[in-house]
Coordinates of C-alpha atoms in Angstrom, one line a residue:
M1 CA 0.4 91.1 125.9
G2 CA 0.5 94.9 126.5
E3 CA 2.5 97.0 124.1
D4 CA 5.4 97.0 126.5
G5 CA 5.5 93.2 126.5
I6 CA 4.1 92.7 129.9
P7 CA 1.2 90.3 130.1
L8 CA -1.9 91.8 130.8
K9 CA -4.8 90.9 133.2
G10 CA -6.3 87.4 132.0
A11 CA -3.2 86.3 130.1
T12 CA -2.7 82.7 129.5
D13 CA 0.0 80.4 130.8
D14 CA 1.9 80.4 127.3
D15 CA 2.4 84.4 127.7
F16 CA 6.0 84.9 128.6
V17 CA 8.1 88.1 128.9
S18 CA 11.9 87.1 128.3
L19 CA 14.3 88.8 130.6
M20 CA 17.8 87.8 130.2
T21 CA 18.3 84.6 131.9
Y22 CA 14.8 84.3 133.1
E23 CA 11.2 84.2 132.1
I24 CA 8.1 85.8 133.7
S25 CA 4.6 84.4 133.3
L26 CA 1.1 85.1 134.9
L27 CA -0.8 82.1 135.9
P28 CA -4.3 83.9 136.1
R29 CA -6.1 81.0 137.8
E30 CA -3.9 81.0 140.8
Q31 CA -3.3 84.8 140.7
C32 CA 0.5 84.0 140.6
I33 CA 3.5 85.3 138.9
L34 CA 6.1 82.6 138.1
V35 CA 9.6 83.5 137.3
R36 CA 11.6 80.6 136.0
H37 CA 15.5 81.2 136.1
E38 CA 18.1 79.6 133.8
G39 CA 21.8 79.9 133.5
E40 CA 23.7 82.4 135.4
V41 CA 21.5 85.1 137.2
T42 CA 23.4 88.3 137.9
E43 CA 22.7 91.1 140.2
A44 CA 21.8 93.5 137.4
E45 CA 19.2 90.9 136.1
V46 CA 17.3 90.7 139.7
R47 CA 17.3 94.5 139.6
A48 CA 15.6 94.5 136.2
G49 CA 13.3 91.5 137.3
M50 CA 12.1 93.1 140.2
D51 CA 10.8 95.9 138.4
D52 CA 8.8 93.9 135.9
I53 CA 7.8 91.7 138.7
F54 CA 6.2 94.8 140.7
K55 CA 4.6 96.1 137.5
I56 CA 3.1 92.8 136.6
A57 CA 1.7 92.5 140.2
N58 CA 0.3 95.9 140.2
E59 CA -1.4 95.8 136.9
S60 CA -2.6 92.2 137.1
G61 CA -3.6 92.3 140.9
A62 CA -1.7 88.9 141.5
R63 CA -1.5 88.0 145.0
R64 CA 1.5 85.5 144.6
L65 CA 5.0 85.0 143.4
L66 CA 6.6 81.9 142.6
I67 CA 10.3 82.1 141.8
D68 CA 12.0 79.0 140.4
W69 CA 15.8 78.8 140.8
R70 CA 16.2 75.0 140.2
S71 CA 17.6 75.4 136.4
A72 CA 19.8 78.5 137.5
S73 CA 23.4 77.8 137.4
S74 CA 24.4 80.4 139.8
V75 CA 22.8 83.1 141.5
P76 CA 23.9 86.4 143.4
G77 CA 25.2 85.7 146.8
A78 CA 22.9 86.8 149.8
G79 CA 24.9 90.1 150.2
E80 CA 24.1 91.2 146.6
F81 CA 20.6 90.4 147.0
W82 CA 20.4 92.3 150.2
H83 CA 21.7 95.3 148.3
V84 CA 19.1 95.0 145.3
M85 CA 16.3 94.3 147.7
Q86 CA 17.3 97.5 150.0
S87 CA 17.4 99.8 146.9
K88 CA 14.5 98.4 145.2
L89 CA 12.2 98.3 148.3
G90 CA 13.1 102.1 148.9
E91 CA 12.0 102.9 145.4
V92 CA 8.7 101.3 145.0
K93 CA 5.6 100.7 147.0
V94 CA 5.9 97.1 147.9
R95 CA 2.7 95.2 147.6
R96 CA 2.5 93.8 151.2
N97 CA 0.1 91.3 150.4
L98 CA 2.3 89.5 147.7
R99 CA 2.9 86.1 149.2
R100 CA 6.2 84.8 147.9
A101 CA 7.8 81.3 147.4
I102 CA 11.0 80.2 146.0
I103 CA 12.0 76.7 144.7
V104 CA 15.6 75.8 145.0
R105 CA 18.0 72.9 144.5
P106 CA 19.5 71.6 147.9
E107 CA 22.7 73.4 147.4
Q108 CA 20.7 76.7 146.9
R109 CA 18.8 76.5 149.9
W110 CA 21.4 78.5 152.3
T111 CA 21.4 81.6 150.2
A112 CA 17.4 81.4 149.5
E113 CA 17.1 80.9 153.3
L114 CA 19.1 84.3 153.9
I115 CA 16.9 86.2 151.4
V116 CA 13.7 84.8 153.4
D117 CA 15.3 86.1 156.6
F118 CA 15.8 89.4 155.1
A119 CA 12.3 89.5 153.7
E120 CA 10.8 88.5 156.9
H121 CA 12.5 91.3 158.6
R122 CA 10.7 93.7 156.2
R123 CA 7.4 92.0 157.0
L124 CA 7.2 90.4 153.7
S125 CA 5.6 86.7 153.5
F126 CA 8.3 84.5 151.7
R127 CA 9.3 80.8 151.9
V128 CA 11.7 78.4 150.5
F129 CA 10.7 74.8 148.8
E130 CA 12.6 72.2 146.9
D131 CA 9.3 71.0 145.5
D132 CA 7.0 72.9 143.1
T133 CA 3.9 71.2 144.2
E134 CA 4.6 72.0 147.9
A135 CA 5.3 75.8 147.0
L136 CA 2.2 76.3 144.9
C137 CA 0.2 74.4 147.7
W138 CA 1.4 77.0 150.1
L139 CA 0.9 80.0 148.0
T140 CA -2.5 79.1 147.3
E141 CA -3.6 77.1 150.4
S142 CA -6.0 79.8 151.9
N143 CA -6.9 83.3 152.0
E144 CA -6.1 83.5 155.5
P145 CA -4.1 86.9 156.1
T146 CA -0.4 86.5 156.4
H147 CA 1.8 88.5 158.8
D148 CA 2.2 91.3 156.2
D149 CA -1.3 91.4 155.0
A150 CA -2.4 93.5 157.9

């Protein structure tokens, strides 16, 4: 861990950063940032988490992001995510080659699909899954460029 609590390149799967209702870990072998949500996830927490995700991605060189919502009791609606993503994407240089997947329970799929639609309009690679194995396979399946790697 760095002095600021952010996992450094080469951190192990056991290195976690607690962020309110979720944890962020770096999976170095997969070059993947894993975000696990629990409880109620607020718009403020999404904003703070995005800052830390961007920072970890830039420091570690990770090319994949896996978000797990299955333990979240509630998440902000698609409208709140729209506002957060609009403001955050304007504030930071987005890693276009960062491949993103979100794992959801069936009842969360609708909100996740709206977020993915928004991301794809911004030329960001993002998919929704209900199974963690399928999500990780998609994230790591190849080094073929995605539509946002160009």
